[in-house]
PDB file of C-alpha atoms in Angstrom:
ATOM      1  CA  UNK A   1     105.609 229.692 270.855  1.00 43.00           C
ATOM      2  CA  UNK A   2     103.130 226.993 272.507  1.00 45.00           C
ATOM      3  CA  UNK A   3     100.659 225.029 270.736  1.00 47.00           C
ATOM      4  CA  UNK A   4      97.453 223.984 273.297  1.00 49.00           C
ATOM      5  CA  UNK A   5      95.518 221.480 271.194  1.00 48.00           C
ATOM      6  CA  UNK A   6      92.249 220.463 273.034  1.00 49.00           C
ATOM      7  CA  UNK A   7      89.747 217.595 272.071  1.00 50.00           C
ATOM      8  CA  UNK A   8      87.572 218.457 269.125  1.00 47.00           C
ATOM      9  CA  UNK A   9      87.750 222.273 269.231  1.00 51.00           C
ATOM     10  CA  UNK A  10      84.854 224.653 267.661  1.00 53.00           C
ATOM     11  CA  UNK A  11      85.396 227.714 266.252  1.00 55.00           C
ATOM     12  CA  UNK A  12      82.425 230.459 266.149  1.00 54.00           C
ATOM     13  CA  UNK A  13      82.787 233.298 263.707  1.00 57.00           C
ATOM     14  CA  UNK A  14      80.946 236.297 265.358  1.00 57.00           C
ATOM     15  CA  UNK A  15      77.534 236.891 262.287  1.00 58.00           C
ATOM     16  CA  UNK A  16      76.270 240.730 262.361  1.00 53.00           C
ATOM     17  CA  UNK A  17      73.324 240.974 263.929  1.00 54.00           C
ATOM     18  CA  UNK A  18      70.157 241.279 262.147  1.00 54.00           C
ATOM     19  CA  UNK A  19      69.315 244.679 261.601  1.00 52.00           C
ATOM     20  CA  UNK A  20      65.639 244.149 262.193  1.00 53.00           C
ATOM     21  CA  UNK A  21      63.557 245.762 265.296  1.00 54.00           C
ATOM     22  CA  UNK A  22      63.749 243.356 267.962  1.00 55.00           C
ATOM     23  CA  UNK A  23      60.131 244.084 268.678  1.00 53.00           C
ATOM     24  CA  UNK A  24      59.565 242.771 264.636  1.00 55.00           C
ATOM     25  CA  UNK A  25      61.815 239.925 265.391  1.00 49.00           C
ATOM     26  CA  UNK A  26      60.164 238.522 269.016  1.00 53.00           C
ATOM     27  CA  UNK A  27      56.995 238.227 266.357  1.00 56.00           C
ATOM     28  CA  UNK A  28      58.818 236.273 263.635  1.00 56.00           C
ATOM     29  CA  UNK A  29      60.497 233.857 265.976  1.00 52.00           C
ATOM     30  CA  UNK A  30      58.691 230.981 266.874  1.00 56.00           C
ATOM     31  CA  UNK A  31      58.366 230.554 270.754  1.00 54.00           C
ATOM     32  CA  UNK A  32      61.663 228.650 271.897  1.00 54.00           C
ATOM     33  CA  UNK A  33      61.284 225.540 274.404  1.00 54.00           C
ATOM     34  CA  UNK A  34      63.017 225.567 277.387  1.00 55.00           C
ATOM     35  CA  UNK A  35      64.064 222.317 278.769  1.00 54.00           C
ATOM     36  CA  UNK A  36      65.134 221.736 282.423  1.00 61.00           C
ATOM     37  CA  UNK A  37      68.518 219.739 281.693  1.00 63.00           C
ATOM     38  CA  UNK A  38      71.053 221.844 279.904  1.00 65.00           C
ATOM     39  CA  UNK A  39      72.836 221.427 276.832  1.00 67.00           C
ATOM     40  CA  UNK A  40      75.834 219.362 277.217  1.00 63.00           C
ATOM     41  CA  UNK A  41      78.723 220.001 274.782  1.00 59.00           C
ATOM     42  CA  UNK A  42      82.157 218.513 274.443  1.00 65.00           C
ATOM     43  CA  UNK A  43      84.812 220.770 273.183  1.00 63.00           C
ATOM     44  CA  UNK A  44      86.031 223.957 273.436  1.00 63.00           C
ATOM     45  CA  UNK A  45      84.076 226.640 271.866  1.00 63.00           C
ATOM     46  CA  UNK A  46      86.379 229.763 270.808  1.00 68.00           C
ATOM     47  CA  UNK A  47      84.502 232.757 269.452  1.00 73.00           C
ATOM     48  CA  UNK A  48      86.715 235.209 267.277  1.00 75.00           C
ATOM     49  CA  UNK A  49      86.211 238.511 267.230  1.00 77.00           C
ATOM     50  CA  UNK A  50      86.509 240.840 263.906  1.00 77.00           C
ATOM     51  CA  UNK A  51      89.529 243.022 265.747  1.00 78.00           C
ATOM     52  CA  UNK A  52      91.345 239.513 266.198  1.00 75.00           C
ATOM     53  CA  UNK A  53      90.686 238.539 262.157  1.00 70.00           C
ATOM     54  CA  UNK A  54      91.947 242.565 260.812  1.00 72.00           C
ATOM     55  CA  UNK A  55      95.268 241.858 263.139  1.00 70.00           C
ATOM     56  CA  UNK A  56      95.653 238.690 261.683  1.00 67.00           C
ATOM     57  CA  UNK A  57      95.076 240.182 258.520  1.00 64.00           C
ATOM     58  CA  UNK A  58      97.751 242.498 259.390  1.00 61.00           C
ATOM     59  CA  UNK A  59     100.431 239.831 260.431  1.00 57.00           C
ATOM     60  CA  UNK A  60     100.036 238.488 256.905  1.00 59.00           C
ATOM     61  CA  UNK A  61     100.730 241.326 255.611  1.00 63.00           C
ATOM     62  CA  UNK A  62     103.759 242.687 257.255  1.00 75.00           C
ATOM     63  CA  UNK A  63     105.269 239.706 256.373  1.00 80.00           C
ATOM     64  CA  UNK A  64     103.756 239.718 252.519  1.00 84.00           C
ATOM     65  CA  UNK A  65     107.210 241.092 251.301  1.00 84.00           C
ATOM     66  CA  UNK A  66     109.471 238.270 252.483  1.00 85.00           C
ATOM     67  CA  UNK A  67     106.746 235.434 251.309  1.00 84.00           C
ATOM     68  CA  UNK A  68     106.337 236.667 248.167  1.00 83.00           C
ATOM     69  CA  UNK A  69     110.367 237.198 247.575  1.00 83.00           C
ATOM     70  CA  UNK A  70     111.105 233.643 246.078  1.00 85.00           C
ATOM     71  CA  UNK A  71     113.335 233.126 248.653  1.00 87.00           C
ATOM     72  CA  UNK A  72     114.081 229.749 249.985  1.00 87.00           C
ATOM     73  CA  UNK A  73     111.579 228.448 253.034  1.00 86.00           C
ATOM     74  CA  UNK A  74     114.446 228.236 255.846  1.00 89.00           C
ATOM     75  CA  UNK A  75     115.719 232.089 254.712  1.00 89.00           C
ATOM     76  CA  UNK A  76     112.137 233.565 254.738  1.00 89.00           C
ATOM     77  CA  UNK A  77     111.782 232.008 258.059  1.00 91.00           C
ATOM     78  CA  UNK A  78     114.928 233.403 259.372  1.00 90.00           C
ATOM     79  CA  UNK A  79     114.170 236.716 257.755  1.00 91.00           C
ATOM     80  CA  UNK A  80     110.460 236.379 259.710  1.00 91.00           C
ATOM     81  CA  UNK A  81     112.480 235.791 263.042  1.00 92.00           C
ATOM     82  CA  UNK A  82     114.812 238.526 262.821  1.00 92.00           C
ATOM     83  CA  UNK A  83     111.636 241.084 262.398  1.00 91.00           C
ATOM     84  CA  UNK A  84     110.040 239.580 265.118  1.00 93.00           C
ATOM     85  CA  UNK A  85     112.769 240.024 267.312  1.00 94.00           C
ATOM     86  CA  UNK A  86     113.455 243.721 266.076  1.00 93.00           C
ATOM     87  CA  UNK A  87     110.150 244.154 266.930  1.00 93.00           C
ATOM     88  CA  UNK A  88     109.915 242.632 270.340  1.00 94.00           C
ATOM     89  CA  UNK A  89     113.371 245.044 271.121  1.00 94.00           C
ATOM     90  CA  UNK A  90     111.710 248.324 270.379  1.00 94.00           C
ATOM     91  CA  UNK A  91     108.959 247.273 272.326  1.00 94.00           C
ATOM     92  CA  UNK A  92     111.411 246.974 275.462  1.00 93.00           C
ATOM     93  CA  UNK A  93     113.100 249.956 274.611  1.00 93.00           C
ATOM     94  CA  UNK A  94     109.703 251.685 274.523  1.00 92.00           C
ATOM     95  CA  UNK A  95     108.993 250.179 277.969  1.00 92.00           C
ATOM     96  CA  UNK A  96     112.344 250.979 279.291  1.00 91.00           C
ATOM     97  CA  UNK A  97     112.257 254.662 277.977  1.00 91.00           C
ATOM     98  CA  UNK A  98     108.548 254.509 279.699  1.00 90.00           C
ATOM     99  CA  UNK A  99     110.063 253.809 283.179  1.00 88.00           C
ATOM    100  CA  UNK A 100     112.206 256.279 282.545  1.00 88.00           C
ATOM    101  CA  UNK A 101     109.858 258.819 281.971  1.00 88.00           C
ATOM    102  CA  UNK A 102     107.926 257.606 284.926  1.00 86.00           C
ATOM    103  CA  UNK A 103     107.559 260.119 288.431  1.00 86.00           C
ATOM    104  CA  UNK A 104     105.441 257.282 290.140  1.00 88.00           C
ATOM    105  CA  UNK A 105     108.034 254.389 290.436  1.00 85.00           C
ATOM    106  CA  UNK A 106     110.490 254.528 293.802  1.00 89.00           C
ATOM    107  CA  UNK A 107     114.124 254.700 293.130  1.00 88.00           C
ATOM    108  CA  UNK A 108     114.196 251.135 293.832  1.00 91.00           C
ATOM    109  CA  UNK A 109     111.583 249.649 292.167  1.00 91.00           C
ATOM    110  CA  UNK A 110     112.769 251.836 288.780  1.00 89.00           C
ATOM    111  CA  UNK A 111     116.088 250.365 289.159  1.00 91.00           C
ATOM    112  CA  UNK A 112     114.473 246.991 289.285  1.00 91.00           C
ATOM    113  CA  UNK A 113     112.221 246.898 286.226  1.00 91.00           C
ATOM    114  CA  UNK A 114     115.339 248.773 284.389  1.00 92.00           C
ATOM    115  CA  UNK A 115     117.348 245.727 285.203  1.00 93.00           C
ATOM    116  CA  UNK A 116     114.748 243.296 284.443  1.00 93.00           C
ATOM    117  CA  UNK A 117     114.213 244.869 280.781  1.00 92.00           C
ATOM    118  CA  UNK A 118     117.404 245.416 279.840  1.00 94.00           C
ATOM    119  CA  UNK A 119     118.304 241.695 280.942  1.00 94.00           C
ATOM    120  CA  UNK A 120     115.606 240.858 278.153  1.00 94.00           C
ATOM    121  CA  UNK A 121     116.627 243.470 275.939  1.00 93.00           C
ATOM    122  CA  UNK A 122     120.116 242.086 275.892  1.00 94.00           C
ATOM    123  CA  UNK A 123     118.718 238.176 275.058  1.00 94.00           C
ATOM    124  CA  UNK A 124     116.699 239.721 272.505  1.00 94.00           C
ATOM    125  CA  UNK A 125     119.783 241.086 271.106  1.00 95.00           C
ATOM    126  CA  UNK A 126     121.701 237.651 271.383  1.00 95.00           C
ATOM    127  CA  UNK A 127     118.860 235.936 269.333  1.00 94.00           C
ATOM    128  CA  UNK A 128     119.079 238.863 267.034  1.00 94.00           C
ATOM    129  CA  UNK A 129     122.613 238.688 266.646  1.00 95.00           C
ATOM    130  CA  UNK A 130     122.328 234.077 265.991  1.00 94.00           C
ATOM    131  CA  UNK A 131     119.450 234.472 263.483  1.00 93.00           C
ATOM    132  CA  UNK A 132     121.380 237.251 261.906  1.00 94.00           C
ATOM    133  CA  UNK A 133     124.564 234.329 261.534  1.00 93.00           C
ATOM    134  CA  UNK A 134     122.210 232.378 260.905  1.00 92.00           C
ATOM    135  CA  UNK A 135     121.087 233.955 257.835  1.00 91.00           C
ATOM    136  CA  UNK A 136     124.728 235.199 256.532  1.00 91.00           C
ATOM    137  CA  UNK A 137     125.083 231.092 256.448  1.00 90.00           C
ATOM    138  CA  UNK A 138     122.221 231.146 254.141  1.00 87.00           C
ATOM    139  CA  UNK A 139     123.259 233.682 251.893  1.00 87.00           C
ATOM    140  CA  UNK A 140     127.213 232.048 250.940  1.00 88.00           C
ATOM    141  CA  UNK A 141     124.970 229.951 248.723  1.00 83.00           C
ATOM    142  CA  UNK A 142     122.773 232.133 247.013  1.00 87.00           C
ATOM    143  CA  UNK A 143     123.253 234.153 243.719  1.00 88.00           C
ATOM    144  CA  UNK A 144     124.178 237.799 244.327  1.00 88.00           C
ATOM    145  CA  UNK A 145     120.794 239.200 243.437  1.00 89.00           C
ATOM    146  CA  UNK A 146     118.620 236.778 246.215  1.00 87.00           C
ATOM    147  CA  UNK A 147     121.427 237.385 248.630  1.00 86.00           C
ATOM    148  CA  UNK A 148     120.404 241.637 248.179  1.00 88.00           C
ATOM    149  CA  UNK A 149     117.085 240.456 247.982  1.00 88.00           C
ATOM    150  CA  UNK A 150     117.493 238.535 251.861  1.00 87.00           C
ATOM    151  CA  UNK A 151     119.750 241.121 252.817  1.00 86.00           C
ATOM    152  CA  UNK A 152     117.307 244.266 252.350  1.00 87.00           C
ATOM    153  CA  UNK A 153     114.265 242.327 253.511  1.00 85.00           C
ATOM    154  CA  UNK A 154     116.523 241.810 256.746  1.00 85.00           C
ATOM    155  CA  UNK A 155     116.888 245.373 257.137  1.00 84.00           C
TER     156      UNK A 155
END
């Protein structure tokens, strides 16, 4: 994951729009001036839509179960990689069953993406498989019942 940090940033959180007639609100707003130079800002200006706050909403929450498990920080974080990475390897499956399923793709060109994803697929796997050690590490410390707590939230 890459972090792109840019000199004093602005957010803008999208406001529903008044629900007024726009012929009501032309009269209540006061005539605007217009000036020949424009408006110089510094910054970046990001404007965030209300799809992009409900799936962030949603990352939260898919992960609710492992933050709120009392679990050590490094395990919950290991836990959090290891469902990211399942995730990320039914996705290529998905894709790879999608070429599959394809009629449009040449012989060539299907063997070539197959490749491709399964190459990925099979990294995936070998990140899977380290976090996965990664975590059994964890657990030779823990009492039995957080080590069936990390283990089914690993699941």
């Amino acid at each position: 994951m890459s972090v792109i940090a840019a000199y004093n940033p602005s957010i803008r959180i999208p406001t529903v729009p008044n629900a007024n007639p726009i012929a009501k609100v032309k009269e209540e707003a006061p005539a605007e001036e217009t000036s020949a130079a424009p408006k110089v800002v510094e910054g970046v200006s990001v404007t965030i839509s209300a799809e992009a706050f409900k799936s962030a909403g949603a990352a939260k929450s898919s992960n609710a179960d492992i933050d709120d498990s009392g679990l050590d920080d490094n395990v919950k974080q290991v836990l959090k990689m290891i469902r990211q990475l399942k995730q990320q390897i039914a996705e290529k499956q998905a894709e790879l069953a999608a070429i599959a399923a394809a009629n449009n793709l040449s012989p060539e060109e299907a063997r070539a993406r197959t490749s491709a994803l399964q190459s990925e697929i099979s990294s995936l796997q070998a990140g899977l498989m380290s976090a996965q050690t990664s975590l059994a590490k964890s657990m030779k410390g823990m009492s039995a019942e957080d080590s069936m707590k990390a283990a089914s939230l690993s699941m």
